[in-house]
PDB file of C-alpha atoms in Angstrom:
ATOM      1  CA  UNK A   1     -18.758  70.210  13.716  1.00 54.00           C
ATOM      2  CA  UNK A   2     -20.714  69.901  10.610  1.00 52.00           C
ATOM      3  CA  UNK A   3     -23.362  67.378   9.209  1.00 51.00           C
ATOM      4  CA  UNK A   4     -23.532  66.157   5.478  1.00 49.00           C
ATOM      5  CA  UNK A   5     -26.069  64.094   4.289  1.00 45.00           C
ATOM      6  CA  UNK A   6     -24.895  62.014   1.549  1.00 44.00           C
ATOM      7  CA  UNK A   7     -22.597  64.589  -0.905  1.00 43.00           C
ATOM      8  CA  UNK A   8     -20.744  67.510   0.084  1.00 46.00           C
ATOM      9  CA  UNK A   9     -23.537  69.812  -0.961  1.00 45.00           C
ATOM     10  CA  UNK A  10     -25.495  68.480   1.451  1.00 45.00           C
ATOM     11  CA  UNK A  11     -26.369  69.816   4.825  1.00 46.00           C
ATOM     12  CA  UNK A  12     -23.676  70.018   7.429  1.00 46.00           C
ATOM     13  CA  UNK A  13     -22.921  71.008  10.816  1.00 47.00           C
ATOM     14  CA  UNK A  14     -20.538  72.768  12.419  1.00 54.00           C
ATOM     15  CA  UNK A  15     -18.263  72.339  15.894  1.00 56.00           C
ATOM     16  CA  UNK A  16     -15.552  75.283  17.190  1.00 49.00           C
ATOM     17  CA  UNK A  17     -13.697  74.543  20.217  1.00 46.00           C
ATOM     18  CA  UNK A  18     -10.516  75.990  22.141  1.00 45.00           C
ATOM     19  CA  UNK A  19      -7.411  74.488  21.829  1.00 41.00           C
ATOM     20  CA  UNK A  20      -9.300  71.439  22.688  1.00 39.00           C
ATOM     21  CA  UNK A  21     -11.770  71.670  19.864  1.00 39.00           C
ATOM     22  CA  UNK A  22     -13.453  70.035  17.344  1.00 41.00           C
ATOM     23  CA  UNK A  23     -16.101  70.123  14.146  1.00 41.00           C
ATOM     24  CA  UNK A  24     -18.061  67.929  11.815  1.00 41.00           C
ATOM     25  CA  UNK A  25     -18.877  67.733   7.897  1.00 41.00           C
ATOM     26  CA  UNK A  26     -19.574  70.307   8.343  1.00 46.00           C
ATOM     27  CA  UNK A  27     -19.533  70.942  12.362  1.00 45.00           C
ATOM     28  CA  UNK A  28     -16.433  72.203  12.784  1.00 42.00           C
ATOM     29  CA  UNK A  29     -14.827  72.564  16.974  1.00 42.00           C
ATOM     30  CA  UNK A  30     -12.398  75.103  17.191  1.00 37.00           C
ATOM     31  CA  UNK A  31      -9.728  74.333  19.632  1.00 39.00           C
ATOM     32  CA  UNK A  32      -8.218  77.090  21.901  1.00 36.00           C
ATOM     33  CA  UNK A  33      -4.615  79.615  24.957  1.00 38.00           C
ATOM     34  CA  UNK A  34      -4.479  83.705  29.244  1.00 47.00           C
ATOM     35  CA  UNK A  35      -5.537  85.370  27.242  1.00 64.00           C
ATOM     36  CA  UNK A  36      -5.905  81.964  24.891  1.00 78.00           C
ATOM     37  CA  UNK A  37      -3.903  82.771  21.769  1.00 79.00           C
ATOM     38  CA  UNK A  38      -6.992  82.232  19.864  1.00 83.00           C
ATOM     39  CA  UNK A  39      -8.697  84.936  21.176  1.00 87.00           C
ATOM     40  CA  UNK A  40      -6.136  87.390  20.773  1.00 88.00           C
ATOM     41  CA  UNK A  41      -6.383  90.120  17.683  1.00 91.00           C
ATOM     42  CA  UNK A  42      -5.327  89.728  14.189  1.00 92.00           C
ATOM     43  CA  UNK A  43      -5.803  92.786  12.355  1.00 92.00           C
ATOM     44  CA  UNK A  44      -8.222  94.086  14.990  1.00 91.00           C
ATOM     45  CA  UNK A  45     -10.086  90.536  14.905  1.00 93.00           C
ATOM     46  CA  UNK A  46      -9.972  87.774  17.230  1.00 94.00           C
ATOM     47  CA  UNK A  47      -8.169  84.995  16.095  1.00 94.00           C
ATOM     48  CA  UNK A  48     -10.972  82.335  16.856  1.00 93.00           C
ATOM     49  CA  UNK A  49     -13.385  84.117  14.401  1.00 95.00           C
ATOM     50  CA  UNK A  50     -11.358  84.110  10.683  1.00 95.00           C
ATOM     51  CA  UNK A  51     -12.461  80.321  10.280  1.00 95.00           C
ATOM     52  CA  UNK A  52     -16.256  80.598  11.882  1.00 95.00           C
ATOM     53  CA  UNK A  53     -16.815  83.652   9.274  1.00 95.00           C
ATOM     54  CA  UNK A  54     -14.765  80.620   6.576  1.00 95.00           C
ATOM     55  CA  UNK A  55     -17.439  78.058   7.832  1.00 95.00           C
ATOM     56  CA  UNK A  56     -20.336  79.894   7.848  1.00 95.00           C
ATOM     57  CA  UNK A  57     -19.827  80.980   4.562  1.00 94.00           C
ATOM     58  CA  UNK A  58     -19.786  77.380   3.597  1.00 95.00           C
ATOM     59  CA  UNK A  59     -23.654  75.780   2.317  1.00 93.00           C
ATOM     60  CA  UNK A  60     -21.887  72.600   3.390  1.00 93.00           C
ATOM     61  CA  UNK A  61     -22.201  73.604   6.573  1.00 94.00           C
ATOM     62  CA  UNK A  62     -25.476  73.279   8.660  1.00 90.00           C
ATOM     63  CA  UNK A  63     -24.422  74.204  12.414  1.00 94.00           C
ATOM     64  CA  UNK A  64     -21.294  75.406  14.652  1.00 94.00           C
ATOM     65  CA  UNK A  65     -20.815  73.807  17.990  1.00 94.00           C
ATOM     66  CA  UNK A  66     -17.783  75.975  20.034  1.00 95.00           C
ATOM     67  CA  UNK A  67     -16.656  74.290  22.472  1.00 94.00           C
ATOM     68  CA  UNK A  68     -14.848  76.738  25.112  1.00 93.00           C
ATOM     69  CA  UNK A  69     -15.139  77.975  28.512  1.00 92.00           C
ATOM     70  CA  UNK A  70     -18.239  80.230  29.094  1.00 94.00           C
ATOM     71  CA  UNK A  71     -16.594  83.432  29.798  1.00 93.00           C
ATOM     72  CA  UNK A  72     -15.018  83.436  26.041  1.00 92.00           C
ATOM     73  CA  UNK A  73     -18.146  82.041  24.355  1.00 94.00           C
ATOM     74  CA  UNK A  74     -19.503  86.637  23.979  1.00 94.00           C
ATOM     75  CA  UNK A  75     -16.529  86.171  21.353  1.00 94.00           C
ATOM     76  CA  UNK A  76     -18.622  83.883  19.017  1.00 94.00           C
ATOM     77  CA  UNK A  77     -21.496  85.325  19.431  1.00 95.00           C
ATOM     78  CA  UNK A  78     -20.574  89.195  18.653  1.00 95.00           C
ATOM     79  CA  UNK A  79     -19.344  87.454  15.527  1.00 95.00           C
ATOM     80  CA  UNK A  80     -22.245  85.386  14.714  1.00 95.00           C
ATOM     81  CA  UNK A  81     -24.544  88.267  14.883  1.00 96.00           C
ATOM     82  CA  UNK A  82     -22.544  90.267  12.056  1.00 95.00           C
ATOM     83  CA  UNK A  83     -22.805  86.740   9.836  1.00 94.00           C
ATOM     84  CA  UNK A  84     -24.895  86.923   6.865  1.00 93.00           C
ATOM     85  CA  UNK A  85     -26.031  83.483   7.238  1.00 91.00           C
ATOM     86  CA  UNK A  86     -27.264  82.554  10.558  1.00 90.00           C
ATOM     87  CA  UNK A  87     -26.807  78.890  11.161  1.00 93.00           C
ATOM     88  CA  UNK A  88     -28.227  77.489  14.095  1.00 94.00           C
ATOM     89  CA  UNK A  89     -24.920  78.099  16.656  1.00 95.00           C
ATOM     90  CA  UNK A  90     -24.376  75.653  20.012  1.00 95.00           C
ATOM     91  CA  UNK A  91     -22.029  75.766  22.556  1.00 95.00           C
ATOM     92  CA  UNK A  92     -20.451  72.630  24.802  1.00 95.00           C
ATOM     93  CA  UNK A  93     -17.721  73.470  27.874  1.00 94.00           C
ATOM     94  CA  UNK A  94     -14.081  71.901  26.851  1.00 92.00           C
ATOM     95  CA  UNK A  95     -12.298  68.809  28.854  1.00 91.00           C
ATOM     96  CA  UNK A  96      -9.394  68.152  30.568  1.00 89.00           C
ATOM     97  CA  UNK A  97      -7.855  67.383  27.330  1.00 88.00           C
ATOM     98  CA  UNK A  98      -8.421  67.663  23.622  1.00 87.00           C
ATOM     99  CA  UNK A  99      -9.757  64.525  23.054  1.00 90.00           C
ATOM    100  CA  UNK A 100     -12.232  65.087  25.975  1.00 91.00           C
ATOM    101  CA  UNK A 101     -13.213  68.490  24.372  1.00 92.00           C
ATOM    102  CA  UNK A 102     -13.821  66.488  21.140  1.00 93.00           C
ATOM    103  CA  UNK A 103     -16.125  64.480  22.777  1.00 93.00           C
ATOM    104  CA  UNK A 104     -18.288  67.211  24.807  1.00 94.00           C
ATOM    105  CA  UNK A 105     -18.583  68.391  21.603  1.00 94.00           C
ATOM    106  CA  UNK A 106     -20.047  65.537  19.476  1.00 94.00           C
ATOM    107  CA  UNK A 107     -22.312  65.612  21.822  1.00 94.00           C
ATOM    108  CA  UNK A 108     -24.380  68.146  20.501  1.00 94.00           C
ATOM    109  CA  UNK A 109     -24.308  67.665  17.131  1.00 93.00           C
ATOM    110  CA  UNK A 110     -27.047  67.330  14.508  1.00 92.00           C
ATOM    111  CA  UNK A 111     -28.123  63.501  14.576  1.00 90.00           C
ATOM    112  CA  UNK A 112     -28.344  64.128  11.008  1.00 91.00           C
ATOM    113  CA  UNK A 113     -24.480  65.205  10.232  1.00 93.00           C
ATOM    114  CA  UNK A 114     -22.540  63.003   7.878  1.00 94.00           C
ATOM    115  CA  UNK A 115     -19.237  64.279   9.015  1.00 95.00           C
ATOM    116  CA  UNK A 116     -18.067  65.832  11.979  1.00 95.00           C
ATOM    117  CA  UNK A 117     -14.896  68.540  11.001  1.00 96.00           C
ATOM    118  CA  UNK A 118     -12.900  69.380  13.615  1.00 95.00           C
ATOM    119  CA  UNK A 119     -11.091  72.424  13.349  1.00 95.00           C
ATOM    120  CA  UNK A 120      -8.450  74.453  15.631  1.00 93.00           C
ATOM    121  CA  UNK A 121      -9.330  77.911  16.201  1.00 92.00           C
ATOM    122  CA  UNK A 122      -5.384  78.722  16.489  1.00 93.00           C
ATOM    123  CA  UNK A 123      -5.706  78.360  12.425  1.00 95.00           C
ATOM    124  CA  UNK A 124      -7.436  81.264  10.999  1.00 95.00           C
ATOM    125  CA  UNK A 125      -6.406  80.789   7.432  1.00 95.00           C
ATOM    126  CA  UNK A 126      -8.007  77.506   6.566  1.00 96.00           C
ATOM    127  CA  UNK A 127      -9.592  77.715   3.033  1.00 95.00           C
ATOM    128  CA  UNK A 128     -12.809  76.689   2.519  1.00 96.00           C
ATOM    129  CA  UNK A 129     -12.298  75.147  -0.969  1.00 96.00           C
ATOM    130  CA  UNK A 130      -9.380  72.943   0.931  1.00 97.00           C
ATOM    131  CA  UNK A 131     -11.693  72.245   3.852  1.00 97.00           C
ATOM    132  CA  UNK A 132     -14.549  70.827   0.246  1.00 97.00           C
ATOM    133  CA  UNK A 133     -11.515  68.708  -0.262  1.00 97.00           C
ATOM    134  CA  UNK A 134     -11.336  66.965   3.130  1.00 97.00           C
ATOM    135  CA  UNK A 135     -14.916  66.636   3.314  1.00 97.00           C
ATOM    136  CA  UNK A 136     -15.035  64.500  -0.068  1.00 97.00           C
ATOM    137  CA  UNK A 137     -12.058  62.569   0.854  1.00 98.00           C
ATOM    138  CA  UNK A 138     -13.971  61.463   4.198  1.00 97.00           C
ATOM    139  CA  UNK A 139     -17.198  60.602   2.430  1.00 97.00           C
ATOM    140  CA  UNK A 140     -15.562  58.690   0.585  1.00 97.00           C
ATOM    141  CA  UNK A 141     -12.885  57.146   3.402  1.00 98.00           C
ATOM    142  CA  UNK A 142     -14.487  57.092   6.329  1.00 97.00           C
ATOM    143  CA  UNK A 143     -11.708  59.714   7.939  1.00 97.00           C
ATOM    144  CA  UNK A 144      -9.551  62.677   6.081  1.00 98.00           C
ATOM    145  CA  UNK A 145      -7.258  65.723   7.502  1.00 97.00           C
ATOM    146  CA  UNK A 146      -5.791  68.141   5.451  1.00 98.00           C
ATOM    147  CA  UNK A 147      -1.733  68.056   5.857  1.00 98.00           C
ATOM    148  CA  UNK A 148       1.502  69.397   4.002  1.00 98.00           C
ATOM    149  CA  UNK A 149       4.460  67.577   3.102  1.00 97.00           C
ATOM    150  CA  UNK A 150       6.960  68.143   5.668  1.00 96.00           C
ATOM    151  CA  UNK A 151       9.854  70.243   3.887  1.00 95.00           C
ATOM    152  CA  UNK A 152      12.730  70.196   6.755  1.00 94.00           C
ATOM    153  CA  UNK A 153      14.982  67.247   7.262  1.00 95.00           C
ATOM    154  CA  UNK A 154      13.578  65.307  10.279  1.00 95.00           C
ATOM    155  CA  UNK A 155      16.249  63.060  12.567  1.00 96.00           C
ATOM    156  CA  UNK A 156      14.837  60.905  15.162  1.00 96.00           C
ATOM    157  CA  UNK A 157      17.040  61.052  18.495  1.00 97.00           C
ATOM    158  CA  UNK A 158      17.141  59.232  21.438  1.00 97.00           C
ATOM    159  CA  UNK A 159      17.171  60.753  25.241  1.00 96.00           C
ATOM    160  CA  UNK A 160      20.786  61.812  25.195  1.00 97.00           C
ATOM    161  CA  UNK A 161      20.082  63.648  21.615  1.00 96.00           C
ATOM    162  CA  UNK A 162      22.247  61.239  19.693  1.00 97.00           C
ATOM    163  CA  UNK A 163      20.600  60.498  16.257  1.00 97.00           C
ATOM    164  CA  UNK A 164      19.119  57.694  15.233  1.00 97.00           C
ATOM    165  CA  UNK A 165      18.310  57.711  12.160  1.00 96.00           C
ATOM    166  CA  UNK A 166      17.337  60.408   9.473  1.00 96.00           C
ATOM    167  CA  UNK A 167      13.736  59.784   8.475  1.00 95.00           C
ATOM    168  CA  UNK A 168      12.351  59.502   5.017  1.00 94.00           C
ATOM    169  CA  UNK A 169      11.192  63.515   4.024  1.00 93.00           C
ATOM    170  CA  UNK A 170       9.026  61.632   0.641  1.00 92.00           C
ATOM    171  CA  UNK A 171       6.980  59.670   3.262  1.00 94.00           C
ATOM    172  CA  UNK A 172       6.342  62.185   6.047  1.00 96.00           C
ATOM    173  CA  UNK A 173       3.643  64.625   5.966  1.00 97.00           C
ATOM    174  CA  UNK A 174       2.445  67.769   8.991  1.00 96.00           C
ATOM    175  CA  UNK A 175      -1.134  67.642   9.613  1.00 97.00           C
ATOM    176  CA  UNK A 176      -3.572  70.750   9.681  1.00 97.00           C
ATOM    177  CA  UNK A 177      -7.102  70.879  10.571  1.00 96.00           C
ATOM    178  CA  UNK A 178      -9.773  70.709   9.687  1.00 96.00           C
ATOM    179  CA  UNK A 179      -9.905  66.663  10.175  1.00 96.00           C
ATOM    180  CA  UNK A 180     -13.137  65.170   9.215  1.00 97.00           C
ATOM    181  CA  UNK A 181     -14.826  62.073  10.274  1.00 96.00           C
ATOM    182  CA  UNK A 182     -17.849  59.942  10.180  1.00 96.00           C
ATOM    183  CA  UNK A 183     -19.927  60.559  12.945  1.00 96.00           C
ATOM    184  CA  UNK A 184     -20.371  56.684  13.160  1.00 96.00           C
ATOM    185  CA  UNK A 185     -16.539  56.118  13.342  1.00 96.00           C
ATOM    186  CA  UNK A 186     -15.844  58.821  15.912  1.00 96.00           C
ATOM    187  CA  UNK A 187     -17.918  57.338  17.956  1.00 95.00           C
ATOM    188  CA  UNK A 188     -16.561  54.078  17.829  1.00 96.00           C
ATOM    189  CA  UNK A 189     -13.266  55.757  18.022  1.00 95.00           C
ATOM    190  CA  UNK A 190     -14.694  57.108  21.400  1.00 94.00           C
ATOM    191  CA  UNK A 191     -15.521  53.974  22.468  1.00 95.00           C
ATOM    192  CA  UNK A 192     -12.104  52.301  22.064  1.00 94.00           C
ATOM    193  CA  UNK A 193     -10.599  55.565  23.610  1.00 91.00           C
ATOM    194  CA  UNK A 194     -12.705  55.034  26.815  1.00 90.00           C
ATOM    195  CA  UNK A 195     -12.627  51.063  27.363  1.00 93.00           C
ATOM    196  CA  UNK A 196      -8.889  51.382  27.116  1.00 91.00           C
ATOM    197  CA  UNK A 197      -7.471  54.224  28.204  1.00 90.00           C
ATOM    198  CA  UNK A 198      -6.082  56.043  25.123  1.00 88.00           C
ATOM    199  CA  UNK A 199      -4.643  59.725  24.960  1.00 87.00           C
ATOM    200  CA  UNK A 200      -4.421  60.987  21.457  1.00 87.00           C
ATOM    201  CA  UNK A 201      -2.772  64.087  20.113  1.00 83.00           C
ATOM    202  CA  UNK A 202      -4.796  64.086  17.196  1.00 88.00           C
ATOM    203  CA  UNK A 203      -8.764  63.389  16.387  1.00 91.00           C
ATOM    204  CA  UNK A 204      -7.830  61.463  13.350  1.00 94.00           C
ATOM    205  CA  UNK A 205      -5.502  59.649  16.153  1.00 93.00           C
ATOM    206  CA  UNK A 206      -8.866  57.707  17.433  1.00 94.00           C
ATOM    207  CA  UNK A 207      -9.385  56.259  13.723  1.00 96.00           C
ATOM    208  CA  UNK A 208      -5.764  55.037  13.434  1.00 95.00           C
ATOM    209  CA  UNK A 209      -6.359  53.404  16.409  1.00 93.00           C
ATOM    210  CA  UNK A 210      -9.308  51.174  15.709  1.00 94.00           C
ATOM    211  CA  UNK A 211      -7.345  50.424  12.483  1.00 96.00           C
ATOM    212  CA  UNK A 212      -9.505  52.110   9.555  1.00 96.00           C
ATOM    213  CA  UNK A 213      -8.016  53.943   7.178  1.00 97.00           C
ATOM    214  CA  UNK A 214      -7.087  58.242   7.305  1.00 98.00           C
ATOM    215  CA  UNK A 215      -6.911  59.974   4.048  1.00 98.00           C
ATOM    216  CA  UNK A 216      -4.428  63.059   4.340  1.00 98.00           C
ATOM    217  CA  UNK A 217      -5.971  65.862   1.691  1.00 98.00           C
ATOM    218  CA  UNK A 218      -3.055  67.747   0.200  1.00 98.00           C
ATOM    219  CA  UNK A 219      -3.919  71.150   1.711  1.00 98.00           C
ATOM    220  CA  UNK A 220      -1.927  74.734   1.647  1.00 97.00           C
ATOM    221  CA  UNK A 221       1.322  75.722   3.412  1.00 96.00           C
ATOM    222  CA  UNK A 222      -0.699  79.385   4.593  1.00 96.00           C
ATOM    223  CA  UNK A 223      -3.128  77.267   7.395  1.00 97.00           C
ATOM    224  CA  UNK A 224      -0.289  78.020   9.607  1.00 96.00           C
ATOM    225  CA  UNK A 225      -1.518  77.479  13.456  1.00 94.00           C
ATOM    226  CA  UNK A 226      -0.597  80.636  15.267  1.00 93.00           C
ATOM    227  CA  UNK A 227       1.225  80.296  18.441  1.00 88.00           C
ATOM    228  CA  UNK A 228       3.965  83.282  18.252  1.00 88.00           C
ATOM    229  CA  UNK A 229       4.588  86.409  17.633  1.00 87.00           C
ATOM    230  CA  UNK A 230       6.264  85.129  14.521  1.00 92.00           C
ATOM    231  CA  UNK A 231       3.167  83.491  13.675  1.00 93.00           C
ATOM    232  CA  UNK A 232       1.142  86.072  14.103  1.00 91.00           C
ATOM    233  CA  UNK A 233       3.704  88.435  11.691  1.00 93.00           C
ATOM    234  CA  UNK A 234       3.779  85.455   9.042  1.00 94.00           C
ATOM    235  CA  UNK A 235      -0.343  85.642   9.257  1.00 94.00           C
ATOM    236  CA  UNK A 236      -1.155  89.265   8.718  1.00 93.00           C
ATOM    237  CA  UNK A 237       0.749  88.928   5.735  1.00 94.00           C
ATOM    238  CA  UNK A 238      -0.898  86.011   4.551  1.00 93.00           C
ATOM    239  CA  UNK A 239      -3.720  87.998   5.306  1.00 90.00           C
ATOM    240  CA  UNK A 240      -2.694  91.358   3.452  1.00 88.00           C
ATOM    241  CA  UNK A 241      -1.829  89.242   0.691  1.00 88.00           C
ATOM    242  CA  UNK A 242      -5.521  87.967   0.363  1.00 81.00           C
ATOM    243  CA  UNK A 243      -6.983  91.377   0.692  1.00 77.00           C
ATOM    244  CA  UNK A 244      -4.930  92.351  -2.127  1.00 74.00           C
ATOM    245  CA  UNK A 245      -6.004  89.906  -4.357  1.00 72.00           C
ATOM    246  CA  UNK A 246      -9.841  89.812  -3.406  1.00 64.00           C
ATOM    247  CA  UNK A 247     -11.865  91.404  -6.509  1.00 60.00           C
ATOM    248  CA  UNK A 248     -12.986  94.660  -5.721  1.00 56.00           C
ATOM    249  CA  UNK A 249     -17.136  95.385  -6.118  1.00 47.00           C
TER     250      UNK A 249
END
């Protein structure tokens, strides 16, 4: 999760969880799979660490709060100590489900954080001048995500797979994380959540709820979640791609 006071040069903090995580302007929670896929290599790196090294990069950003299971948390911190920057790092132990991980870890973030981002650790390509981009657009909403316009055709069906109707492409869009929020409207999201007994897929889920308005921040087709082998193939060439094109010092 990550904490911004006022503009998105302010401070933030940051939250990493498993895939059950979640992170604030700038806290950012990444969400995590035996071994979790998260944790497995890419390029000789663990998954779970391409978007701390993104965050921590980030002046936004003010702390990390990870929420996973204890014996995976040596992963963080053997990356943490090669970071340049050394933001103050916290760890809080997931829940039975996402949403439950979300809230361990809001928990410990800064009382000072303007947003809480909430990022899946599954997604080690997320930019950080797209994650800027969701942070404004929640300042300025109250809630943001960063999302794609969905390119297949998508049919709804019923229970015997008979189609019932062919839904508008134009309209529909396939969310990404990081999703940012007001720490003030998460936890009245919470709130709701608890009194009435709401699961959510989604953390941006809990604001649609109560009603309030989610801005979706146009973000980039290459924040691909990895869950595959396929995924994994499609990412290391993402990733060779941006190697290539890095200036050389």
């Amino acid at each position: 999760m990550l904490g911004v006071p006022g503009s998105p040069s302010g401070a933030t903090s940051g939250l990493v969880a498993e895939d059950r995580g979640a992170v604030t302007t700038p806290k950012y929670l990444i969400v995590t799979a035996a071994i979790p896929k998260q944790y497995l290599e890419l390029l000789g790196q663990p998954i779970a660490t391409y978007s701390m090294q993104t965050f921590a990069r980030m002046h936004q950003i003010k702390e990390i709060v990870v929420v996973c299971e204890p014996e995976w948390r040596e992963v963080f911190q053997a990356c943490y100590a090669r970071l340049s920057r050394k933001l103050p790092l916290k760890f809080a132990l997931p829940g039975a489900e996402r949403q439950d991980s979300v809230y361990n870890g809001f928990q410990e973030i800064d009382a000072s954080a303007e947003l809480v981002a909430i990022h899946d650790s599954a997604r080690p390509l997320v930019t950080a001048t797209d994650t800027l981009q969701c942070f404004e657009d929640a300042l300025e909403v109250g809630a943001a995500v960063l999302g794609v316009p969905v390119k297949p055709t998508i049919k709804e069906v019923d229970a015997g797979k008979r189609v019932v109707r062919t839904l508008q492409r134009a309209r529909l869009w396939e969310v990404q994380t990081p999703q940012v929020i007001r720490p003030a409207l998460l936890r009245e999201g919470f709130e709701l959540v608890r009194r009435d007994g709401l699961e959510v897929t989604d953390d941006v889920s809990i604001i649609e709820a109560l009603g309030k308005p989610v801005q979706i921040t146009p973000g980039s087709y290459t924040n691909i979640k990895v869950t595959t082998p396929d995924d994994m193939s499609v990412a290391e060439r993402f990733l060779d791609e941006q190697r290539e094109l890095a200036p050389t010092v």
